[in-house]
Amino acid sequence: MPDTLIFVDIPADDPSAAATFYADVFGWRNDPRPEGLYHRMVPGGQFRNPDGTESEIGNLHIGIFKADNARPHPQPEGTAPRALSIEGRKPRVWLLIGDDDTAERILKEAVARGATELWRDHYWSTFNGYNHAFMDPWGNEILLWGKAGPNPAIPENYTRE
């Protein structure tokens, strides 16, 4: 059996504020462990089977850690770097837009809470999806992926690759 991805953490200088941002934008449950140092964001629900029913596999969670003292670490004071990485390439987080949600709503809510819209309305044929992106107030790049479905009707205003 291969090694398994179980969690992805993103940095913030204020994990409590970042957790509130993600709870407000995506409706995720904020599970502070402990408040202000590390927050587990719980999307809820289960991955879907091909027929649309819920599987036994729970959706992945995302963690938000305090950038100046990332836990866990064997040293109580942590280690450098202690600042957010705003410039340059870094990991990106991809989120599937739920069937009862829209990229427009997500982008509007994110920007209203301090995010920067990076781009929108792009069709990526390699994975047959409609893509949009924003940077959260802590510099983390979030990409939204919408299902295009079989024989997609790509809107005229969308860029394509």
Short mmCIF file of C-alpha atoms in Angstrom, two decimals:
data_model
loop_
_atom_site.label_atom_id
_atom_site.label_comp_id
_atom_site.label_asym_id
_atom_site.label_seq_id
_atom_site.Cartn_x
_atom_site.Cartn_y
_atom_site.Cartn_z
CA MET A 1 0.00 0.00 0.00
CA PRO A 2 1.41 3.45 -0.87
CA ASP A 3 1.96 6.20 1.65
CA THR A 4 -1.22 8.25 2.08
CA LEU A 5 -1.78 11.98 2.07
CA ILE A 6 -3.78 12.81 5.19
CA PHE A 7 -3.50 16.56 5.69
CA VAL A 8 -2.24 19.79 4.15
CA ASP A 9 -1.34 22.80 6.32
CA ILE A 10 -1.21 26.42 5.23
CA PRO A 11 0.55 29.20 7.16
CA ALA A 12 -0.96 32.35 8.62
CA ASP A 13 0.32 35.00 11.00
CA ASP A 14 -3.15 34.93 12.63
CA PRO A 15 -4.58 31.38 12.47
CA SER A 16 -7.77 32.45 14.27
CA ALA A 17 -8.52 35.09 11.62
CA ALA A 18 -7.60 32.69 8.81
CA ALA A 19 -9.88 30.02 10.29
CA THR A 20 -12.75 32.52 10.42
CA PHE A 21 -12.03 33.49 6.78
CA TYR A 22 -12.27 29.86 5.60
CA ALA A 23 -15.31 29.12 7.75
CA ASP A 24 -17.09 32.17 6.29
CA VAL A 25 -16.07 31.61 2.66
CA PHE A 26 -16.51 27.82 2.45
CA GLY A 27 -18.75 26.96 5.40
CA TRP A 28 -16.12 24.72 7.00
CA ARG A 29 -16.10 23.95 10.72
CA ASN A 30 -13.26 25.61 12.63
CA ASP A 31 -11.63 23.20 15.08
CA PRO A 32 -8.96 25.16 17.05
CA ARG A 33 -6.21 22.95 18.52
CA PRO A 34 -5.36 25.23 20.37
CA GLU A 35 -6.97 28.54 19.46
CA GLY A 36 -4.58 30.89 17.67
CA LEU A 37 -1.81 28.34 17.15
CA TYR A 38 -3.30 25.61 14.99
CA HIS A 39 -6.76 25.25 13.48
CA ARG A 40 -8.10 22.20 11.71
CA MET A 41 -10.70 23.13 9.13
CA VAL A 42 -13.27 20.39 8.66
CA PRO A 43 -15.19 20.50 5.39
CA GLY A 44 -17.59 17.77 6.47
CA GLY A 45 -19.36 15.23 4.35
CA GLN A 46 -17.91 12.28 2.49
CA PHE A 47 -16.35 11.80 -0.93
CA ARG A 48 -18.99 10.78 -3.45
CA ASN A 49 -19.28 7.46 -5.26
CA PRO A 50 -19.71 7.59 -9.06
CA ASP A 51 -23.49 7.22 -8.57
CA GLY A 52 -23.58 10.32 -6.33
CA THR A 53 -24.07 8.54 -3.02
CA GLU A 54 -21.69 9.20 -0.13
CA SER A 55 -18.75 6.82 0.19
CA GLU A 56 -17.14 5.73 3.44
CA ILE A 57 -14.21 8.10 2.80
CA GLY A 58 -14.32 11.40 4.65
CA ASN A 59 -13.26 14.60 2.89
CA LEU A 60 -9.70 15.76 3.52
CA HIS A 61 -9.12 18.44 6.13
CA ILE A 62 -6.83 21.43 5.93
CA GLY A 63 -4.78 22.84 8.77
CA ILE A 64 -3.84 26.46 9.45
CA PHE A 65 -0.65 26.93 11.47
CA LYS A 66 0.98 29.97 13.05
CA ALA A 67 3.86 30.90 10.76
CA ASP A 68 6.19 32.19 13.47
CA ASN A 69 6.12 28.91 15.43
CA ALA A 70 4.94 26.02 13.27
CA ARG A 71 3.84 23.09 15.43
CA PRO A 72 4.64 20.28 15.86
CA HIS A 73 8.37 20.80 16.20
CA PRO A 74 10.83 19.21 18.68
CA GLN A 75 12.02 22.65 19.85
CA PRO A 76 9.45 24.59 21.92
CA GLU A 77 10.43 27.85 20.22
CA GLY A 78 10.22 26.31 16.74
CA THR A 79 12.62 27.25 13.99
CA ALA A 80 13.07 29.72 11.12
CA PRO A 81 11.63 30.82 8.79
CA ARG A 82 9.10 32.68 10.92
CA ALA A 83 7.52 34.88 8.23
CA LEU A 84 4.87 34.19 5.62
CA SER A 85 6.10 33.47 2.09
CA ILE A 86 4.18 35.96 -0.03
CA GLU A 87 6.38 36.18 -3.14
CA GLY A 88 7.39 33.40 -5.51
CA ARG A 89 5.99 29.96 -6.15
CA LYS A 90 4.74 27.83 -3.30
CA PRO A 91 2.24 24.99 -2.91
CA ARG A 92 -1.26 25.70 -4.17
CA VAL A 93 -4.48 24.37 -2.69
CA TRP A 94 -7.15 23.06 -5.09
CA LEU A 95 -10.78 23.03 -3.96
CA LEU A 96 -13.68 21.38 -5.77
CA ILE A 97 -16.68 23.69 -6.07
CA GLY A 98 -19.71 21.94 -4.61
CA ASP A 99 -22.70 21.24 -6.81
CA ASP A 100 -24.78 23.75 -4.85
CA ASP A 101 -22.16 26.53 -4.91
CA THR A 102 -20.57 28.79 -7.53
CA ALA A 103 -17.16 30.25 -8.23
CA GLU A 104 -18.77 33.69 -8.37
CA ARG A 105 -20.09 33.40 -4.81
CA ILE A 106 -16.81 32.02 -3.47
CA LEU A 107 -14.70 34.73 -5.14
CA LYS A 108 -17.07 37.48 -3.98
CA GLU A 109 -16.99 36.25 -0.36
CA ALA A 110 -13.22 35.77 -0.39
CA VAL A 111 -12.51 39.23 -1.82
CA ALA A 112 -14.96 40.84 0.63
CA ARG A 113 -12.84 39.32 3.42
CA GLY A 114 -9.48 40.56 2.14
CA ALA A 115 -8.50 38.01 -0.54
CA THR A 116 -7.14 39.04 -3.93
CA GLU A 117 -8.72 37.58 -7.04
CA LEU A 118 -5.89 36.25 -9.22
CA TRP A 119 -7.84 35.10 -12.26
CA ARG A 120 -11.12 33.52 -13.28
CA ASP A 121 -12.97 31.87 -16.13
CA HIS A 122 -10.39 29.44 -17.46
CA TYR A 123 -11.06 25.98 -18.90
CA TRP A 124 -8.32 23.38 -18.48
CA SER A 125 -8.97 20.50 -20.89
CA THR A 126 -6.35 18.23 -19.29
CA PHE A 127 -8.62 17.77 -16.27
CA ASN A 128 -11.87 18.93 -17.91
CA GLY A 129 -12.54 21.68 -15.39
CA TYR A 130 -13.49 25.31 -15.04
CA ASN A 131 -10.83 27.07 -12.95
CA HIS A 132 -10.59 30.28 -10.93
CA ALA A 133 -8.04 31.45 -8.34
CA PHE A 134 -7.55 33.80 -5.42
CA MET A 135 -4.83 34.57 -2.88
CA ASP A 136 -6.03 34.60 0.72
CA PRO A 137 -4.97 37.48 3.00
CA TRP A 138 -1.97 35.37 4.17
CA GLY A 139 -0.55 34.77 0.70
CA ASN A 140 -1.87 31.23 0.12
CA GLU A 141 -2.99 30.56 -3.44
CA ILE A 142 -6.39 28.84 -3.65
CA LEU A 143 -7.55 27.38 -6.95
CA LEU A 144 -11.19 26.54 -7.53
CA TRP A 145 -12.10 23.65 -9.80
CA GLY A 146 -15.58 23.20 -11.22
CA LYS A 147 -16.71 20.07 -13.01
CA ALA A 148 -17.16 20.65 -16.73
CA GLY A 149 -18.86 17.28 -17.35
CA PRO A 150 -19.03 15.29 -20.55
CA ASN A 151 -19.06 17.35 -23.75
CA PRO A 152 -18.64 20.67 -21.92
CA ALA A 153 -20.08 23.87 -23.37
CA ILE A 154 -17.21 26.24 -22.62
CA PRO A 155 -18.40 29.83 -22.33
CA GLU A 156 -17.02 32.20 -24.98
CA ASN A 157 -15.35 34.46 -22.41
CA TYR A 158 -13.27 31.61 -20.92
CA THR A 159 -9.59 31.25 -21.70
CA ARG A 160 -8.58 27.70 -22.63
CA GLU A 161 -5.69 25.31 -22.57
#
